[in-house]
Every structure is written in C-alpha cells, then in structure tokens.
Coordinates of C-alpha atoms in Angstrom, one line a residue:
X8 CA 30.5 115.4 1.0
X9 CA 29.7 114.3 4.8
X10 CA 26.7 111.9 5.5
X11 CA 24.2 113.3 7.2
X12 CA 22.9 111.1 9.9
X13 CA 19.1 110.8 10.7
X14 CA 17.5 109.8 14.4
X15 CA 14.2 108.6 14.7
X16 CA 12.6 108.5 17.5
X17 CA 10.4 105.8 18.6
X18 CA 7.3 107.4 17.6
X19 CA 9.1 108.9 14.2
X20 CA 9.3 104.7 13.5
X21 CA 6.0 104.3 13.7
X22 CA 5.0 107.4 11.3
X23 CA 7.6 106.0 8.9
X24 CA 6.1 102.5 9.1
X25 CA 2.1 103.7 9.0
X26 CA 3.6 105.4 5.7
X27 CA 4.9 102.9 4.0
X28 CA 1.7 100.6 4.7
X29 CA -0.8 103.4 3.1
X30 CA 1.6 103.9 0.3
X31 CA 1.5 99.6 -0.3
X32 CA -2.0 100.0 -0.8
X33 CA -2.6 102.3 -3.2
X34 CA -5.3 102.3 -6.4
X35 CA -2.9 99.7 -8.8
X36 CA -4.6 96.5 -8.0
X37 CA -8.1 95.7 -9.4
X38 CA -10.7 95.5 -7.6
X39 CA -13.6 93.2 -7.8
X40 CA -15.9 96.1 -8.9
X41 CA -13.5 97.0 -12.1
X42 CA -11.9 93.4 -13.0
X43 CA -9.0 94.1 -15.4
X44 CA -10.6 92.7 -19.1
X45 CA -10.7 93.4 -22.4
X46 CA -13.5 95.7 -21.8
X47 CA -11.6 98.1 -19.8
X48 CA -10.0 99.7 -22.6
X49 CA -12.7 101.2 -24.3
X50 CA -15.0 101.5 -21.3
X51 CA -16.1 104.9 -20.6
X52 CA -14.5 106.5 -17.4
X53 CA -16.6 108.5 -14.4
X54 CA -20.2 108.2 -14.7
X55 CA -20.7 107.1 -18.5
X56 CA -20.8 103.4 -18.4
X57 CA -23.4 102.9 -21.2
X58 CA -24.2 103.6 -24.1
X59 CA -26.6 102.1 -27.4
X60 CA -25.7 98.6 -29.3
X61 CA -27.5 98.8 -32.9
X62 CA -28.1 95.3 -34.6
X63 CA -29.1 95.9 -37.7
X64 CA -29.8 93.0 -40.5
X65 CA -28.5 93.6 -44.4
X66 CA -29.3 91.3 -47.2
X67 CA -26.2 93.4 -48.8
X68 CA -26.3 95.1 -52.9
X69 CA -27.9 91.6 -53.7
X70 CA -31.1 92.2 -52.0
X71 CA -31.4 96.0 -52.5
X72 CA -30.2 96.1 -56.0
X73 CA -31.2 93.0 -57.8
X74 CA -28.3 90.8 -59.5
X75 CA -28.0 87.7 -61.6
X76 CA -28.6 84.5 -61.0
X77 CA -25.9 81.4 -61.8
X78 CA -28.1 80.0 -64.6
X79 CA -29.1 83.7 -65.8
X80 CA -32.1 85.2 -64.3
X81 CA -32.6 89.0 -63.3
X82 CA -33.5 89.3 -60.0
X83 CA -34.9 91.9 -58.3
X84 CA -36.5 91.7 -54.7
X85 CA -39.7 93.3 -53.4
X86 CA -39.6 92.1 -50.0
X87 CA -37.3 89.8 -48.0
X88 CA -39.7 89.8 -44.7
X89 CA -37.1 88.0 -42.1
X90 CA -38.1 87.5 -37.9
X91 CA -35.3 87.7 -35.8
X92 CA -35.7 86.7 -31.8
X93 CA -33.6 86.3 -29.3
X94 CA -30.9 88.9 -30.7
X95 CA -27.8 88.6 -28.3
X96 CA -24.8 90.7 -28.2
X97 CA -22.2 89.0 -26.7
X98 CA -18.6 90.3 -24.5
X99 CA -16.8 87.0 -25.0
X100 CA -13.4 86.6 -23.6
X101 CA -11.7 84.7 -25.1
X102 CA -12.9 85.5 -28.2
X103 CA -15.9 83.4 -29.6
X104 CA -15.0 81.0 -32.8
X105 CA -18.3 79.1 -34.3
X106 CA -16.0 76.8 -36.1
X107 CA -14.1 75.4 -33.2
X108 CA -17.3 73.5 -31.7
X109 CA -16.7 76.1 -28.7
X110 CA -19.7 77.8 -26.2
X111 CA -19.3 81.4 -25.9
X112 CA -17.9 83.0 -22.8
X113 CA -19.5 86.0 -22.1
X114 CA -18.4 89.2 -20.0
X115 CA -21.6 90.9 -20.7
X116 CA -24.6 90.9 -22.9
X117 CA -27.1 92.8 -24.2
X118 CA -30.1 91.0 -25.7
X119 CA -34.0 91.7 -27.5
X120 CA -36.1 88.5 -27.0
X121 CA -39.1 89.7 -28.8
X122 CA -39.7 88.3 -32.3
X123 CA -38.9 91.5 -34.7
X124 CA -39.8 91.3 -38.7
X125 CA -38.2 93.2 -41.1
X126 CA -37.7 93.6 -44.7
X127 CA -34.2 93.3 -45.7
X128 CA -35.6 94.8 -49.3
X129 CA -36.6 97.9 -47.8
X130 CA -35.4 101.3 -49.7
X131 CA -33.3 102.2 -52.2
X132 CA -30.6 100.7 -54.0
X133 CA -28.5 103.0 -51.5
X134 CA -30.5 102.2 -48.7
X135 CA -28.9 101.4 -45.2
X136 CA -29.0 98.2 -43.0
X137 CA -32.7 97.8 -41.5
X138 CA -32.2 98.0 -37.5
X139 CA -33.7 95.7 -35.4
X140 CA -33.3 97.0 -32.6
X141 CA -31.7 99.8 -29.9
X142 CA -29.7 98.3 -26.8
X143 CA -28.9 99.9 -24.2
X144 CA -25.9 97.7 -23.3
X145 CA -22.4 98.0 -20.6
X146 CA -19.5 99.7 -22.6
X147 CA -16.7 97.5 -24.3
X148 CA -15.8 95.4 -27.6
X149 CA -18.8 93.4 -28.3
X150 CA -17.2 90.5 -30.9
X151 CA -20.2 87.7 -30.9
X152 CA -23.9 87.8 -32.2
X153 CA -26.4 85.2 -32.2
X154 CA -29.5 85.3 -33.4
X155 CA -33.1 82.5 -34.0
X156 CA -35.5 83.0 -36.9
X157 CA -38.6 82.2 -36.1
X158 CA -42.1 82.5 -37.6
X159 CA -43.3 86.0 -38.2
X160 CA -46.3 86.6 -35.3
X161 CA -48.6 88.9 -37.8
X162 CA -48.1 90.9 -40.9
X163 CA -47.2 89.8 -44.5
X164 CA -45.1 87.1 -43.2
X165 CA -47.4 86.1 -40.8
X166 CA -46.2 81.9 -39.6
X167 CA -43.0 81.7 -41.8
X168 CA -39.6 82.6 -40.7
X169 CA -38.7 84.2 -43.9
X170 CA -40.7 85.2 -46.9
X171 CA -38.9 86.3 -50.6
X172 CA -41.0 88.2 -53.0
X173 CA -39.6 89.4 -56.2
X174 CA -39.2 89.0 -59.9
X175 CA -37.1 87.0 -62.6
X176 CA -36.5 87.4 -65.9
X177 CA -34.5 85.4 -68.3
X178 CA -35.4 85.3 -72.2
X179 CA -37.9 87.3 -72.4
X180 CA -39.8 85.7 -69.4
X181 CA -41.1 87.1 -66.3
X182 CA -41.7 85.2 -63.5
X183 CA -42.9 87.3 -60.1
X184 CA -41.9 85.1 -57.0
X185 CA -43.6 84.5 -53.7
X186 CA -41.3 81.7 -51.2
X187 CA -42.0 81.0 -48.1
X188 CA -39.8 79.1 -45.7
X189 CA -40.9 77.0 -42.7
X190 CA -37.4 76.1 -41.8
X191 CA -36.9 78.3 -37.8
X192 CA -32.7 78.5 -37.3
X193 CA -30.1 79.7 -35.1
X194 CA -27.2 81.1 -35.6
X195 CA -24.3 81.8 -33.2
X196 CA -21.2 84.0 -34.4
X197 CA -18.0 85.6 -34.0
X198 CA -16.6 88.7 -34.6
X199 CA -17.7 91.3 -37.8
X200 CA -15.6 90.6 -40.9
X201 CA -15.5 93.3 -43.2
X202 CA -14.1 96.8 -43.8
X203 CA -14.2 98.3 -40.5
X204 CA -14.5 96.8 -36.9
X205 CA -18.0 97.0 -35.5
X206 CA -19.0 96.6 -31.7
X207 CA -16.6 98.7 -29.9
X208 CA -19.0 100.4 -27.7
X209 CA -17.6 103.5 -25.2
X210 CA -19.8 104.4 -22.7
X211 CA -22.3 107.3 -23.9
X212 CA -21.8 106.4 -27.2
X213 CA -23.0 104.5 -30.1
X214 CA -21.9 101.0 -32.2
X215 CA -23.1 99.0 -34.4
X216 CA -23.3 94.9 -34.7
X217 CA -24.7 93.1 -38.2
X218 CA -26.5 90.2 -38.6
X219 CA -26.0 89.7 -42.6
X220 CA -27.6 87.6 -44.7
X221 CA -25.9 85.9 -48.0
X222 CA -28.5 85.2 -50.8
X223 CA -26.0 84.4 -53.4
X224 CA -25.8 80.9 -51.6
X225 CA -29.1 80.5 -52.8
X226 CA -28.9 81.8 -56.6
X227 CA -25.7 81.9 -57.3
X228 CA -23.8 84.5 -58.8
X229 CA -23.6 85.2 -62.7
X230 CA -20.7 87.4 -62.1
X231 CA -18.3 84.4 -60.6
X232 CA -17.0 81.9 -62.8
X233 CA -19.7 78.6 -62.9
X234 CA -16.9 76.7 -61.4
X235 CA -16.9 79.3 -58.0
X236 CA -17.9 77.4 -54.9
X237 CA -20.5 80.3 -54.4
X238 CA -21.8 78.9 -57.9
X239 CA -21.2 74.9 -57.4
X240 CA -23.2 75.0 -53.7
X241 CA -26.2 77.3 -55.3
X242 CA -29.9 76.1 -55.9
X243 CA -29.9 78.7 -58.5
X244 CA -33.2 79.9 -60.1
X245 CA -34.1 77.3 -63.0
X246 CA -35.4 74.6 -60.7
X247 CA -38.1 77.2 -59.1
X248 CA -38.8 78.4 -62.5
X249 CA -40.0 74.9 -63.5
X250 CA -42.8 75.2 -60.9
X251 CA -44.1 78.1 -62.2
X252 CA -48.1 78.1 -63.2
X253 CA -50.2 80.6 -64.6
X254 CA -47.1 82.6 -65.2
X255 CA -45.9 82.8 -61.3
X256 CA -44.2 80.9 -58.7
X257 CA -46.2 80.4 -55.5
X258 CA -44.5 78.2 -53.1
X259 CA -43.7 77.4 -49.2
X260 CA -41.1 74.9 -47.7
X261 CA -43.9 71.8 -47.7
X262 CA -44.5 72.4 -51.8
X263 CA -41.1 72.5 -52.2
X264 CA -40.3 69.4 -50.8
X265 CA -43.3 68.1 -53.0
X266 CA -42.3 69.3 -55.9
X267 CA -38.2 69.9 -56.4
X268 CA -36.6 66.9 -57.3
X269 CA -35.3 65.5 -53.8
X270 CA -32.0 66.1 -54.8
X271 CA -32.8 70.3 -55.0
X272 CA -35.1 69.6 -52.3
X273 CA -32.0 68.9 -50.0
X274 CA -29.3 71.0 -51.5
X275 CA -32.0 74.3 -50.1
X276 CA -32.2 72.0 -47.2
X277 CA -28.6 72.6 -46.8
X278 CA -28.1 76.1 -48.2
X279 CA -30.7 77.7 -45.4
X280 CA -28.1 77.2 -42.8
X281 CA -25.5 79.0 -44.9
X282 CA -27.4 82.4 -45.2
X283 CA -26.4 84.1 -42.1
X284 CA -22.8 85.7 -41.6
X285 CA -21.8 88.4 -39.6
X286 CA -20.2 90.5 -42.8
X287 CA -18.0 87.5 -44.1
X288 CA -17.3 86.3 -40.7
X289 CA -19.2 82.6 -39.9
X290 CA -21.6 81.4 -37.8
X291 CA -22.5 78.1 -36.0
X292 CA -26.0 77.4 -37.5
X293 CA -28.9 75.0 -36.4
X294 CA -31.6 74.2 -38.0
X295 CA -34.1 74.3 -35.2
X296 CA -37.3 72.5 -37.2
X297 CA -34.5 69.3 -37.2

C-alpha cells in the first residue's frame, strides 16, 4: 500500500505542537489540593467529603453480663461510670504501632476535648457499645485512637476517673462493691482488632472507632485455666473481699493503697494501665497521676 505523505505548514506546526503541550498536562498528576494517600481510596468523590466518626467505649459481655472471677466470685456490675477527654481519631500514615515507642503521624483528625462520663454497665446483657460521642470528621481509614481518663466533673462519679459498683458472691456471701480510682491515664493506639475492620469512613457516611476496656485483667477469668497469663497478672477478687466491713466494700485508690498488702497494692497499680484496648489491638498507656 503507498505512503501517504503529510505537509504541514508553518502554522499547522504550531497547532500540532500547542496540542501535544495541552495533552502533557492533563488531570494524572496530583495536585496539592488532592495529595495521593491512603485516604483517597475511600474518600467520597464530588461534593461529599464528610461524613460521622462514632467512638463508642465497651466494657465487652464482662461488664454487661457479669462473669467469674479467678478465685471464684460472681460478678455482676451496676455501673462502670468511666470519663473520657481528649478523644482523638487519628489518619496516620504510616500506620500507627504503640508498641514500637513510635509518635503518630497523622493525615487528619477528628477530636472531642470535653470530659464525657459514661457507664460502660448500661443496658442489657445485649446492650450495645455506649457512644461517646458524634464527629463530624474528613473521609478516609481512620486506624489510631487515643484517649485520657480523667476525673468525672459532676454526677455519680463526680472527682474519680473511674468508679465500679456491683456485686460478688462466692459461698453463700454477698458482697455489693463501690471502687473508686484516682489513677487519670492515657492511652494511645493503633488500629481495631477484632472481627470486622472499623474506621473506614466514606464521605456522607457513617463508621465506627472503639475504645474497649478489659476488666478480666483485673479479676481474672474462672473460665481460663489458673495458669493463663490473663489469670497469673489478675488482682482477682479475694484481696478486696478481705476489706469488706459491715457486709460491703467501700473503697477509693488512697484506702487501697492503705489497706492491700503493698504487693496487691502495686500489682492494681500495674493492671490500670492494661484495661484499655482497641478490640484486642494495644495501646501505649501512661499513667498521668505518675
């Protein structure tokens, strides 16, 4: 088949050259408006770029359902009355790992600085996760959470951090329960461990984040074998009973420390820390009263 040979003129160069520029700068690099993250997968397209963060706090089936302790009680909980501040969702990239002694890198963040108190106790054995609070918060994965207790400004739990009411009963005796914890912590953590990913977030949508809280590390757990690590670490529930006068337990962290042996005294001391997860993922914890 012949070639077919094209002329251009002069001006026909210059067409073909103004061309090829505006082609060369077309929409496939990122711009400094839309940087080219993690986020950008998940992130809503047009005008949706929002959407609502939950944190909500769960004391899990121990808390709303009672269990037993390492050295035998029944427990069952009336109120676990817990004040959370400075709850921080975080966008970290790279992804944020509290046991690497790293800072978190954050993307974005959504945050609620006001102290909040609730009662990880509250409902039914089926009850769901109490929220904390409603963010409104940029679109993307959010994989960190970090979180202070501090003391309670009014209500029931009014100074303390965290308060546990409930009842125990072992033997034929019942002991009702009032603790109360001086100790203010923080916790910094990485992503939700657990049966379904949490903090993907599209924009005019919803997610969720969890701040959870372990209370086996304090009692134990009369379903594990004694030797378990959950069980070996615990305070269990015999060293409170032996407070008990006129049939009750009435305690905070200074009669504690006054009346535990020093070794119980410090293995609570150290247990505190341990309470909050993110599902079974860790956290970086500080004891802020230290």
């Amino acid at each position: 088949m012949p070639m077919t040979s094209i002329k251009l003129t002069g001006a026909g160069l210059l067409a073909l050259a103004l061309s090829v520029a505006l082609q060369s700068c077309g929409g496939e690099t990122p711009t400094a408006d839309a940087p080219a993250d993690q986020s950008s997968d998940i992130a809503a397209s047009g005008e949706q770029t929002e959407g609502t963060l939950t944190v909500r706090a769960n004391g899990e089936d121990f808390v709303r359902q009672g269990f037993t302790s390492k050295d035998g009680w029944d427990i069952e909980f009336d109120h676990i009355y817990v004040t959370l501040a400075n709850v921080t969702a975080y966008q970290s990239d790279p992804p944020f790992d509290p046991q690497a002694g790293q800072e978190i890198s954050a993307t974005q963040t959504a945050s609620l600085t006001e102290p909040t108190t609730v009662d990880l106790a509250a409902g039914d054995e089926s009850a769901e996760p109490v929220t904390v609070a409603e963010l409104k918060a940029p679109a993307g994965r959010y994989n960190a959470l970090s979180w202070e207790m501090v003391p309670a400004t009014s209500g029931p739990a009014q100074g303390y951090p965290l308060v546990i009411q409930g009842t125990a009963t072992k033997d034929g005796q019942t002991l009702p329960f009032t603790l109360k914890m001086a100790e203010e912590l923080s916790f910094t953590c990485g992503d939700f461990v657990g049966d379904e990913r949490k903090g993907m977030l599209a924009g005019g949508d919803s997610a969720d984040l969890e701040a959870t809280f372990h209370f086996d590390h304090l009692f134990g757990d009369g379903d594990a074998a004694p030797e378990d690590e959950i069980n070996t670490g615990a305070l269990g529930f015999d060293p409170l009973a032996a407070l008990a006068t006129d049939g009750q337990i009435e305690a905070d962290s200074k009669q504690l420390q006054e009346q535990l042996s020093p070794a119980d005294y410090q293995r609570l001391l150290e247990i505190l820390p341990s309470l909050g997860h993110v599902g079974e993922g860790h956290c970086e914890e500080t004891n802020l009263t230290t």
